Tab-separated table of C-alpha atoms in Angstrom:
chain	number	residue	atom	x	y	z
A	1	UNK	CA	9.966	-3.546	24.246
A	2	UNK	CA	10.868	-7.191	24.643
A	3	UNK	CA	7.341	-7.876	25.846
A	4	UNK	CA	5.910	-6.531	22.584
A	5	UNK	CA	8.181	-8.760	20.518
A	6	UNK	CA	7.214	-11.777	22.597
A	7	UNK	CA	3.500	-11.083	22.187
A	8	UNK	CA	3.887	-10.579	18.457
A	9	UNK	CA	5.817	-13.813	18.053
A	10	UNK	CA	3.320	-15.758	20.183
A	11	UNK	CA	0.535	-15.164	17.676
A	12	UNK	CA	2.513	-15.448	14.438
A	13	UNK	CA	4.278	-18.232	12.522
A	14	UNK	CA	8.007	-18.733	12.931
A	15	UNK	CA	10.040	-16.265	10.899
A	16	UNK	CA	7.232	-13.742	10.599
A	17	UNK	CA	8.821	-11.335	13.082
A	18	UNK	CA	12.161	-9.801	12.090
A	19	UNK	CA	14.239	-8.025	14.716
A	20	UNK	CA	17.675	-8.189	13.123
A	21	UNK	CA	18.693	-4.537	12.729
A	22	UNK	CA	20.374	-4.945	9.350
A	23	UNK	CA	17.399	-6.747	7.842
A	24	UNK	CA	14.891	-4.364	9.407
A	25	UNK	CA	16.767	-1.397	7.948
A	26	UNK	CA	15.981	-2.671	4.464
A	27	UNK	CA	12.305	-2.102	5.261
A	28	UNK	CA	12.777	1.390	6.681
A	29	UNK	CA	12.048	3.559	3.638
A	30	UNK	CA	10.380	3.851	0.262
A	31	UNK	CA	11.898	5.530	-2.813
A	32	UNK	CA	11.303	9.167	-1.839
A	33	UNK	CA	14.131	11.626	-1.379
A	34	UNK	CA	14.308	14.225	1.400
A	35	UNK	CA	12.145	12.046	3.648
A	36	UNK	CA	13.457	10.939	7.034
A	37	UNK	CA	13.179	7.289	8.047
A	38	UNK	CA	13.317	5.951	11.591
A	39	UNK	CA	14.485	2.686	13.105
A	40	UNK	CA	11.723	0.087	13.510
A	41	UNK	CA	11.332	-2.064	16.596
A	42	UNK	CA	10.456	-5.003	14.363
A	43	UNK	CA	9.245	-5.963	10.924
A	44	UNK	CA	6.293	-8.340	10.596
A	45	UNK	CA	5.771	-10.289	7.385
A	46	UNK	CA	2.027	-10.952	7.522
A	47	UNK	CA	0.339	-13.616	5.406
A	48	UNK	CA	-3.291	-13.501	6.591
A	49	UNK	CA	-5.881	-11.012	7.786
A	50	UNK	CA	-5.883	-12.744	11.171
A	51	UNK	CA	-2.154	-12.116	11.518
A	52	UNK	CA	-2.676	-8.440	10.705
A	53	UNK	CA	-5.375	-8.296	13.358
A	54	UNK	CA	-3.000	-9.821	15.898
A	55	UNK	CA	-0.317	-7.254	15.082
A	56	UNK	CA	-2.685	-4.318	15.483
A	57	UNK	CA	-4.221	-5.633	18.694
A	58	UNK	CA	-0.742	-6.051	20.145
A	59	UNK	CA	0.384	-2.635	18.966
A	60	UNK	CA	-2.735	-0.972	20.332
A	61	UNK	CA	-2.351	-2.647	23.713
A	62	UNK	CA	1.189	-1.293	24.032
A	63	UNK	CA	0.729	2.030	22.196
A	64	UNK	CA	3.285	1.070	19.542
A	65	UNK	CA	3.000	2.768	16.127
A	66	UNK	CA	2.456	0.644	13.026
A	67	UNK	CA	3.664	1.521	9.520
A	68	UNK	CA	1.965	-0.561	6.781
A	69	UNK	CA	4.049	-1.310	3.695
A	70	UNK	CA	3.750	-2.919	0.293
A	71	UNK	CA	6.562	-2.969	-2.257
A	72	UNK	CA	7.999	0.389	-1.053
A	73	UNK	CA	7.963	1.864	-4.554
A	74	UNK	CA	6.234	5.012	-3.287
A	75	UNK	CA	7.727	8.447	-3.925
A	76	UNK	CA	6.462	10.503	-0.985
A	77	UNK	CA	7.885	8.785	2.117
A	78	UNK	CA	4.500	7.359	3.048
A	79	UNK	CA	5.961	3.917	3.837
A	80	UNK	CA	8.931	5.195	5.856
A	81	UNK	CA	9.427	3.734	9.320
A	82	UNK	CA	9.267	5.854	12.464
A	83	UNK	CA	11.452	5.129	15.479
A	84	UNK	CA	10.182	2.237	17.562
A	85	UNK	CA	7.421	1.235	15.169
A	86	UNK	CA	6.271	-2.123	13.882
A	87	UNK	CA	6.707	-2.197	10.132
A	88	UNK	CA	3.822	-4.305	8.856
A	89	UNK	CA	4.717	-5.708	5.448
A	90	UNK	CA	1.791	-7.011	3.408
A	91	UNK	CA	3.891	-8.090	0.428
A	92	UNK	CA	3.414	-11.788	1.205
A	93	UNK	CA	-0.386	-11.452	1.123
A	94	UNK	CA	-0.238	-11.921	-2.633
A	95	UNK	CA	-3.132	-14.167	-3.624
A	96	UNK	CA	-5.653	-13.436	-6.354
A	97	UNK	CA	-8.694	-14.919	-4.624
A	98	UNK	CA	-11.235	-14.643	-7.420
A	99	UNK	CA	-11.778	-13.399	-10.955
A	100	UNK	CA	-15.445	-13.227	-11.946
A	101	UNK	CA	-16.037	-12.451	-15.644
A	102	UNK	CA	-19.808	-12.160	-15.171
A	103	UNK	CA	-19.647	-9.560	-12.416
A	104	UNK	CA	-16.402	-8.187	-13.911
A	105	UNK	CA	-14.610	-8.106	-10.590
A	106	UNK	CA	-11.407	-9.424	-9.085
A	107	UNK	CA	-10.941	-10.112	-5.386
A	108	UNK	CA	-7.329	-9.812	-4.292
A	109	UNK	CA	-5.050	-9.533	-1.310
A	110	UNK	CA	-3.030	-6.315	-0.921
A	111	UNK	CA	0.340	-7.811	-1.856
A	112	UNK	CA	-0.711	-8.766	-5.388
A	113	UNK	CA	1.565	-7.009	-7.877
A	114	UNK	CA	-0.281	-4.788	-10.319
A	115	UNK	CA	1.201	-6.412	-13.441
A	116	UNK	CA	0.439	-9.912	-12.138
A	117	UNK	CA	-3.229	-9.011	-11.719
A	118	UNK	CA	-3.357	-7.296	-15.108
A	119	UNK	CA	-1.996	-10.382	-16.857
A	120	UNK	CA	-4.261	-12.760	-14.939
A	121	UNK	CA	-7.447	-10.907	-15.863
A	122	UNK	CA	-6.259	-10.489	-19.470
A	123	UNK	CA	-6.269	-14.270	-19.785
A	124	UNK	CA	-10.032	-14.090	-19.265
A	125	UNK	CA	-10.572	-11.268	-21.732
A	126	UNK	CA	-10.741	-8.625	-19.024
A	127	UNK	CA	-8.788	-5.473	-18.248
A	128	UNK	CA	-7.633	-3.792	-15.025
A	129	UNK	CA	-6.743	-0.279	-16.243
A	130	UNK	CA	-4.681	1.429	-13.484
A	131	UNK	CA	-1.046	1.024	-14.556
A	132	UNK	CA	1.509	3.016	-12.535
A	133	UNK	CA	4.993	3.224	-14.049
A	134	UNK	CA	6.168	0.788	-11.363
A	135	UNK	CA	3.431	-1.709	-12.262
A	136	UNK	CA	5.906	-4.606	-12.453
A	137	UNK	CA	6.781	-4.062	-8.758
A	138	UNK	CA	4.048	-2.042	-7.036
A	139	UNK	CA	1.233	-3.789	-5.188
A	140	UNK	CA	-2.511	-3.297	-5.246
A	141	UNK	CA	-2.484	-2.393	-1.551
A	142	UNK	CA	0.047	0.344	-2.195
A	143	UNK	CA	-1.933	1.541	-5.223
A	144	UNK	CA	-5.020	1.808	-3.029
A	145	UNK	CA	-3.090	3.539	-0.255
A	146	UNK	CA	-1.737	6.265	-2.523
A	147	UNK	CA	-4.617	6.483	-4.985
A	148	UNK	CA	-2.216	5.558	-7.796
A	149	UNK	CA	-2.742	6.432	-11.441
A	150	UNK	CA	-0.724	5.669	-14.548
A	151	UNK	CA	-0.496	6.220	-18.270
A	152	UNK	CA	-4.103	5.271	-19.035
A	153	UNK	CA	-5.812	7.733	-16.676
A	154	UNK	CA	-6.831	10.106	-19.455
A	155	UNK	CA	-9.414	7.542	-20.592
A	156	UNK	CA	-9.864	5.087	-17.754
A	157	UNK	CA	-9.288	7.043	-14.554
A	158	UNK	CA	-7.310	6.263	-11.399
A	159	UNK	CA	-7.330	3.448	-8.832
A	160	UNK	CA	-10.175	4.952	-6.785
A	161	UNK	CA	-12.591	4.377	-9.657
A	162	UNK	CA	-11.937	0.620	-9.584
A	163	UNK	CA	-12.161	-0.128	-5.861
A	164	UNK	CA	-15.652	-1.450	-5.099
A	165	UNK	CA	-15.086	-2.843	-1.622
A	166	UNK	CA	-12.431	-3.451	1.009
A	167	UNK	CA	-11.662	-5.528	4.058
A	168	UNK	CA	-9.748	-3.281	6.442
A	169	UNK	CA	-8.213	-4.009	9.828
A	170	UNK	CA	-8.679	-1.019	12.100
A	171	UNK	CA	-6.174	0.291	14.619
A	172	UNK	CA	-7.678	-1.746	17.475
A	173	UNK	CA	-7.700	-4.973	15.447
A	174	UNK	CA	-11.341	-5.026	14.407
A	175	UNK	CA	-12.107	-6.123	10.852
A	176	UNK	CA	-14.264	-3.761	8.800
A	177	UNK	CA	-15.874	-4.707	5.487
A	178	UNK	CA	-16.872	-1.824	3.220
A	179	UNK	CA	-18.499	-1.461	-0.165
A	180	UNK	CA	-19.963	-4.116	-2.380
A	181	UNK	CA	-19.527	-6.707	-5.136
A	182	UNK	CA	-22.494	-5.467	-7.161
A	183	UNK	CA	-22.448	-3.123	-10.141
A	184	UNK	CA	-24.435	-0.546	-8.143
A	185	UNK	CA	-24.661	0.351	-4.472
A	186	UNK	CA	-25.259	3.538	-2.474
A	187	UNK	CA	-26.029	2.226	1.018
A	188	UNK	CA	-24.621	4.503	3.694
A	189	UNK	CA	-21.515	6.663	3.584
A	190	UNK	CA	-18.848	5.679	1.069
A	191	UNK	CA	-16.217	4.404	3.485
A	192	UNK	CA	-14.476	2.516	0.685
A	193	UNK	CA	-13.544	5.730	-1.114
A	194	UNK	CA	-12.380	7.225	2.191
A	195	UNK	CA	-9.710	4.554	2.577
A	196	UNK	CA	-8.434	4.974	-0.981
A	197	UNK	CA	-5.583	7.467	-0.822
A	198	UNK	CA	-5.430	7.442	2.988
A	199	UNK	CA	-1.881	5.993	2.933
A	200	UNK	CA	-2.417	3.545	5.785
A	201	UNK	CA	-3.429	6.245	8.268
A	202	UNK	CA	-6.997	4.986	8.803
A	203	UNK	CA	-6.618	1.206	8.610
A	204	UNK	CA	-4.785	-1.652	6.943
A	205	UNK	CA	-6.326	-3.059	3.762
A	206	UNK	CA	-6.278	-6.874	3.741
A	207	UNK	CA	-8.619	-7.572	0.799
A	208	UNK	CA	-10.001	-5.592	-2.123
A	209	UNK	CA	-12.862	-6.057	-4.571
A	210	UNK	CA	-11.820	-4.437	-7.836
A	211	UNK	CA	-13.867	-3.539	-10.901
A	212	UNK	CA	-12.712	-4.862	-14.258
A	213	UNK	CA	-13.481	-3.864	-17.829
A	214	UNK	CA	-13.675	-5.869	-21.054
A	215	UNK	CA	-10.308	-5.986	-22.773
A	216	UNK	CA	-10.045	-3.174	-25.340
A	217	UNK	CA	-8.586	-3.545	-28.838
A	218	UNK	CA	-4.803	-3.299	-29.216
A	219	UNK	CA	-3.851	0.371	-29.125
A	220	UNK	CA	-2.073	2.280	-31.867
A	221	UNK	CA	0.204	5.212	-31.096
A	222	UNK	CA	1.696	8.291	-32.729
A	223	UNK	CA	4.322	10.817	-31.780
A	224	UNK	CA	4.356	14.546	-32.527
A	225	UNK	CA	7.348	16.865	-32.159
A	226	UNK	CA	6.902	20.485	-31.119
A	227	UNK	CA	9.233	23.501	-31.032
A	228	UNK	CA	7.833	24.724	-27.704
A	229	UNK	CA	5.861	23.697	-24.648
A	230	UNK	CA	3.231	26.267	-25.605
A	231	UNK	CA	2.620	24.560	-28.956
A	232	UNK	CA	2.370	21.122	-27.350
A	233	UNK	CA	0.010	22.492	-24.691
A	234	UNK	CA	-2.189	24.004	-27.407
A	235	UNK	CA	-2.353	20.609	-29.112
A	236	UNK	CA	-3.434	18.900	-25.884
A	237	UNK	CA	-6.198	21.468	-25.398
A	238	UNK	CA	-7.380	21.033	-28.984
A	239	UNK	CA	-7.464	17.238	-28.671
A	240	UNK	CA	-9.558	17.343	-25.523
A	241	UNK	CA	-11.794	20.184	-26.717
A	242	UNK	CA	-12.708	18.260	-29.876
A	243	UNK	CA	-13.933	15.340	-27.763
A	244	UNK	CA	-11.225	12.817	-28.558
A	245	UNK	CA	-10.717	10.096	-25.931
A	246	UNK	CA	-7.171	8.739	-26.308
A	247	UNK	CA	-6.130	5.776	-24.224
A	248	UNK	CA	-2.832	7.563	-23.625
A	249	UNK	CA	-1.692	11.162	-24.048
A	250	UNK	CA	1.817	11.712	-22.716
A	251	UNK	CA	4.321	14.550	-22.961
A	252	UNK	CA	8.086	14.807	-22.567
A	253	UNK	CA	9.879	18.143	-22.426
A	254	UNK	CA	13.117	18.854	-24.296
A	255	UNK	CA	15.297	18.094	-21.283
A	256	UNK	CA	13.755	14.645	-20.978
A	257	UNK	CA	13.983	13.981	-24.720
A	258	UNK	CA	17.707	14.777	-24.688
A	259	UNK	CA	18.273	12.586	-21.632
A	260	UNK	CA	16.564	9.661	-23.370
A	261	UNK	CA	18.622	10.293	-26.500
A	262	UNK	CA	21.840	10.284	-24.488
A	263	UNK	CA	20.997	6.985	-22.822
A	264	UNK	CA	19.227	5.019	-25.537
A	265	UNK	CA	20.463	6.643	-28.777
A	266	UNK	CA	16.887	6.780	-30.085
A	267	UNK	CA	17.640	9.474	-32.651
A	268	UNK	CA	15.016	11.926	-31.440
A	269	UNK	CA	15.672	15.438	-32.792
A	270	UNK	CA	17.775	17.407	-30.285
A	271	UNK	CA	15.870	20.564	-31.235
A	272	UNK	CA	12.583	19.110	-29.989
A	273	UNK	CA	11.288	21.070	-27.004
A	274	UNK	CA	8.232	18.900	-26.408
A	275	UNK	CA	7.298	15.426	-27.577
A	276	UNK	CA	3.636	14.420	-27.437
A	277	UNK	CA	2.626	10.764	-27.598
A	278	UNK	CA	-0.976	9.769	-28.221
A	279	UNK	CA	-2.604	6.357	-28.480
A	280	UNK	CA	-6.093	5.018	-29.142
A	281	UNK	CA	-7.584	1.614	-28.376
A	282	UNK	CA	-10.746	2.283	-30.373
A	283	UNK	CA	-12.159	0.135	-33.219
A	284	UNK	CA	-10.709	2.571	-35.787
A	285	UNK	CA	-7.570	3.747	-34.019
A	286	UNK	CA	-5.845	4.750	-37.268
A	287	UNK	CA	-8.603	7.237	-38.082
A	288	UNK	CA	-8.516	8.686	-34.580
A	289	UNK	CA	-4.753	9.097	-34.790
A	290	UNK	CA	-5.053	10.827	-38.150
A	291	UNK	CA	-7.535	13.329	-36.715
A	292	UNK	CA	-5.306	14.019	-33.719
A	293	UNK	CA	-2.292	14.330	-35.997
A	294	UNK	CA	-4.059	17.100	-37.915
A	295	UNK	CA	-4.724	18.950	-34.672
A	296	UNK	CA	-1.062	18.625	-33.697
A	297	UNK	CA	0.051	20.009	-37.057
A	298	UNK	CA	-2.356	22.918	-36.720
A	299	UNK	CA	-0.939	23.644	-33.261
A	300	UNK	CA	2.593	23.860	-34.660
A	301	UNK	CA	3.997	20.328	-34.641
A	302	UNK	CA	7.103	20.077	-36.815
A	303	UNK	CA	6.585	16.367	-37.424
A	304	UNK	CA	3.852	13.805	-36.754
A	305	UNK	CA	4.694	10.110	-36.970
A	306	UNK	CA	1.847	7.563	-36.631
A	307	UNK	CA	2.556	3.889	-36.013
A	308	UNK	CA	1.545	1.312	-38.570
A	309	UNK	CA	0.923	-1.517	-36.104
A	310	UNK	CA	1.130	-2.568	-32.444
A	311	UNK	CA	4.834	-3.380	-32.609
A	312	UNK	CA	5.682	0.060	-33.984
A	313	UNK	CA	3.438	1.618	-31.358
A	314	UNK	CA	5.475	-0.037	-28.638
A	315	UNK	CA	8.660	1.365	-30.177
A	316	UNK	CA	7.231	4.886	-30.122
A	317	UNK	CA	6.109	4.550	-26.500
A	318	UNK	CA	9.480	3.219	-25.391
A	319	UNK	CA	10.909	6.731	-25.188
A	320	UNK	CA	8.287	7.707	-22.593
A	321	UNK	CA	8.893	4.560	-20.573
A	322	UNK	CA	12.621	5.324	-20.491
A	323	UNK	CA	12.134	8.880	-19.218
A	324	UNK	CA	12.770	8.349	-15.518
A	325	UNK	CA	15.609	5.908	-16.096
A	326	UNK	CA	17.292	8.386	-18.436
A	327	UNK	CA	16.904	11.320	-16.039
A	328	UNK	CA	18.249	9.162	-13.217
A	329	UNK	CA	21.550	8.973	-15.112
A	330	UNK	CA	21.907	12.761	-15.338
A	331	UNK	CA	23.227	13.068	-11.772
A	332	UNK	CA	23.620	11.099	-8.547
A	333	UNK	CA	20.089	11.688	-7.257
A	334	UNK	CA	16.673	12.870	-8.336
A	335	UNK	CA	13.396	14.020	-6.798
A	336	UNK	CA	10.237	13.148	-8.706
A	337	UNK	CA	7.494	15.700	-8.228
A	338	UNK	CA	3.800	15.040	-8.862
A	339	UNK	CA	1.805	18.194	-9.543
A	340	UNK	CA	-1.485	18.100	-11.430
A	341	UNK	CA	-2.762	21.263	-13.116
A	342	UNK	CA	-5.740	22.051	-15.351
A	343	UNK	CA	-5.030	20.947	-18.909
A	344	UNK	CA	-5.214	24.530	-20.083
A	345	UNK	CA	-2.324	25.469	-17.776
A	346	UNK	CA	-0.039	22.618	-18.800
A	347	UNK	CA	2.196	24.807	-20.973
A	348	UNK	CA	2.459	27.404	-18.187
A	349	UNK	CA	3.528	24.658	-15.811
A	350	UNK	CA	6.291	23.452	-18.140
A	351	UNK	CA	7.503	26.972	-18.826
A	352	UNK	CA	7.497	27.749	-15.103
A	353	UNK	CA	9.512	24.631	-14.296
A	354	UNK	CA	12.067	25.590	-16.960
A	355	UNK	CA	12.413	29.004	-15.331
A	356	UNK	CA	12.890	27.411	-11.901
A	357	UNK	CA	15.573	25.118	-13.323
A	358	UNK	CA	17.424	28.089	-14.804
A	359	UNK	CA	17.125	30.080	-11.579
A	360	UNK	CA	18.685	27.293	-9.503
A	361	UNK	CA	21.130	26.103	-12.202
A	362	UNK	CA	19.694	22.583	-12.128
A	363	UNK	CA	18.580	20.014	-14.661
A	364	UNK	CA	14.836	19.484	-14.266
A	365	UNK	CA	13.103	17.291	-16.823
A	366	UNK	CA	9.346	17.005	-17.084
A	367	UNK	CA	7.321	14.046	-18.267
A	368	UNK	CA	3.574	14.298	-17.941
A	369	UNK	CA	0.280	12.514	-18.293
A	370	UNK	CA	-0.745	15.395	-20.519
A	371	UNK	CA	-4.324	14.231	-20.996
A	372	UNK	CA	-5.131	14.806	-17.331
A	373	UNK	CA	-2.595	17.564	-16.574
A	374	UNK	CA	-0.517	15.420	-14.216
A	375	UNK	CA	3.103	16.563	-14.491
A	376	UNK	CA	6.170	14.837	-13.073
A	377	UNK	CA	9.020	17.363	-12.856
A	378	UNK	CA	12.206	15.422	-12.074
A	379	UNK	CA	14.844	17.435	-10.206
A	380	UNK	CA	18.335	16.036	-10.864
A	381	UNK	CA	21.092	16.908	-8.386
A	382	UNK	CA	24.373	15.754	-6.855
A	383	UNK	CA	23.594	14.263	-3.454
A	384	UNK	CA	27.236	14.806	-2.454
A	385	UNK	CA	27.044	18.562	-3.082
A	386	UNK	CA	25.356	20.268	-0.121
A	387	UNK	CA	24.658	23.484	-1.994
A	388	UNK	CA	23.163	21.684	-4.978
A	389	UNK	CA	21.070	19.537	-2.661
A	390	UNK	CA	19.751	22.693	-0.993
A	391	UNK	CA	18.897	24.192	-4.368
A	392	UNK	CA	17.115	20.984	-5.350
A	393	UNK	CA	14.927	21.148	-2.268
A	394	UNK	CA	14.157	24.815	-2.875
A	395	UNK	CA	13.255	24.122	-6.494
A	396	UNK	CA	10.936	21.313	-5.390
A	397	UNK	CA	9.052	23.706	-3.129
A	398	UNK	CA	8.852	26.338	-5.853
A	399	UNK	CA	7.400	23.765	-8.246
A	400	UNK	CA	4.752	22.854	-5.679
A	401	UNK	CA	3.891	26.531	-5.213
A	402	UNK	CA	3.696	27.018	-8.977
A	403	UNK	CA	1.242	24.146	-9.293
A	404	UNK	CA	-1.069	25.662	-6.695
A	405	UNK	CA	-0.796	29.106	-8.291
A	406	UNK	CA	-1.944	27.585	-11.585
A	407	UNK	CA	-5.038	26.133	-9.926
A	408	UNK	CA	-3.618	22.642	-9.507
A	409	UNK	CA	-3.062	20.130	-6.746
A	410	UNK	CA	0.111	18.970	-4.997
A	411	UNK	CA	-0.331	15.335	-5.995
A	412	UNK	CA	-2.251	13.556	-8.709
A	413	UNK	CA	-1.196	9.996	-7.904
A	414	UNK	CA	1.862	9.718	-5.635
A	415	UNK	CA	0.246	10.696	-2.343
A	416	UNK	CA	1.265	13.100	0.407
A	417	UNK	CA	3.359	10.968	2.758
A	418	UNK	CA	6.082	12.889	4.562
A	419	UNK	CA	7.258	14.901	1.600
A	420	UNK	CA	4.166	17.044	1.095
A	421	UNK	CA	2.566	17.373	4.516
A	422	UNK	CA	3.015	21.136	4.739
A	423	UNK	CA	1.804	21.523	1.171
A	424	UNK	CA	-1.379	19.585	1.875
A	425	UNK	CA	-2.166	22.107	4.608
A	426	UNK	CA	-1.661	24.950	2.119
A	427	UNK	CA	-3.889	23.314	-0.459
A	428	UNK	CA	-6.888	22.315	1.673
A	429	UNK	CA	-6.711	25.123	4.262
A	430	UNK	CA	-7.241	25.095	8.035
A	431	UNK	CA	-10.891	24.016	7.950
A	432	UNK	CA	-10.084	21.132	5.628
A	433	UNK	CA	-7.179	20.040	7.813
A	434	UNK	CA	-9.312	20.150	10.956
A	435	UNK	CA	-11.882	17.881	9.352
A	436	UNK	CA	-9.277	15.467	8.018
A	437	UNK	CA	-7.584	15.207	11.408
A	438	UNK	CA	-11.001	14.654	12.983
A	439	UNK	CA	-11.704	11.746	10.640
A	440	UNK	CA	-8.273	10.311	11.435
A	441	UNK	CA	-9.104	10.475	15.169
A	442	UNK	CA	-12.343	8.507	14.677
A	443	UNK	CA	-10.546	5.616	12.991
A	444	UNK	CA	-7.285	5.811	14.939
A	445	UNK	CA	-7.868	7.600	18.282
A	446	UNK	CA	-4.385	6.775	19.595
A	447	UNK	CA	-2.684	7.989	16.427
A	448	UNK	CA	-0.749	4.734	15.956
A	449	UNK	CA	-1.329	4.100	12.242
A	450	UNK	CA	1.432	5.517	10.061
A	451	UNK	CA	2.014	8.495	12.374
A	452	UNK	CA	3.496	11.668	10.955
A	453	UNK	CA	2.244	10.951	7.441
A	454	UNK	CA	-0.288	13.043	5.492
A	455	UNK	CA	-1.662	14.927	8.503
């Protein structure tokens, strides 16, 4: 493979190609558990679309697989290296090329960090809504690749709804431009939407045109405590049925609440079995919160605490933001699931996860984007205990099966990657898989782009 390295280096700046094994290993995997990672031939730190084209032309000529990467904050193994591949890091392609307040768009490179973009557009009175929990680290390219979501999805939707157009380098090195910069556009097939959520299996995104919104008012939040998941689920259904549009509607089960208490000493009642957090960014947020508070009380909430101002709202939301960090401290390892169910089955999902935890004698906490039914069961286990690790894996699979039984989907925002390949096949069926593999073959006939992922 020396010839491949030489060809790569010949068309790239000095230092762009990394072959040192120890350094390359640092690029071999994302944050998913139970996902194998191979040993890359080389890592390329690309800075321009032309450099990406050179990498893919070289790889195609020598039939070398390419694994695109961003910040590697993914949770499904989608950015994991395969043996002998070129890891193509886009993290250094981090320029915000344009912010247009008239057209309400931003044009960015894939390595732009989500939070950096959000702050830059806020300075111009604009808003980029998708906000994954890792928004301080994750990149726009990775968000596009996985179809990322976040806390605001209940009102504003996921990444796919904000991607207007893309520049994509195909497997053979050709540059494809899709989509538009205009507010409307229906010319031809929607190739832009096809790339969103494709996890680097169809092409490598090198530029994105993103839709922006006017900045909303500062949100106000409230918290409601419930004695059971069923009561909290009933409150969520009532809120949505009555037509309320919260900017945030999040849920933490009792296991998660107690983990946060243990870590942060927040004084949350230990008897709480479900904590529901709601927020509104409407002109009269206090009135909206009061109406939602009444619905929570009617559903069985033992206490409802609305915030008085933005600062108090942030204090209330801090518990939710600490959820994963707190659960991480429960044991030596954790697996974060991502199952989305209909809102009406949210309580059944939480109750089912609790039963699975009891069956396998494991701690499994659940935090959820309750407003859109996207649950994140977090399986805590001792990575040094083989039997407990086995039980963790079995519980993960049972949670996936439960989600499908309840009419849900195996992933709402984390993607398929390596971790959920077999479950994708179960969800979409043989005809769906045949069509998806056929589309993959059109864009990547040699199967070199992120092989072994998704399909």
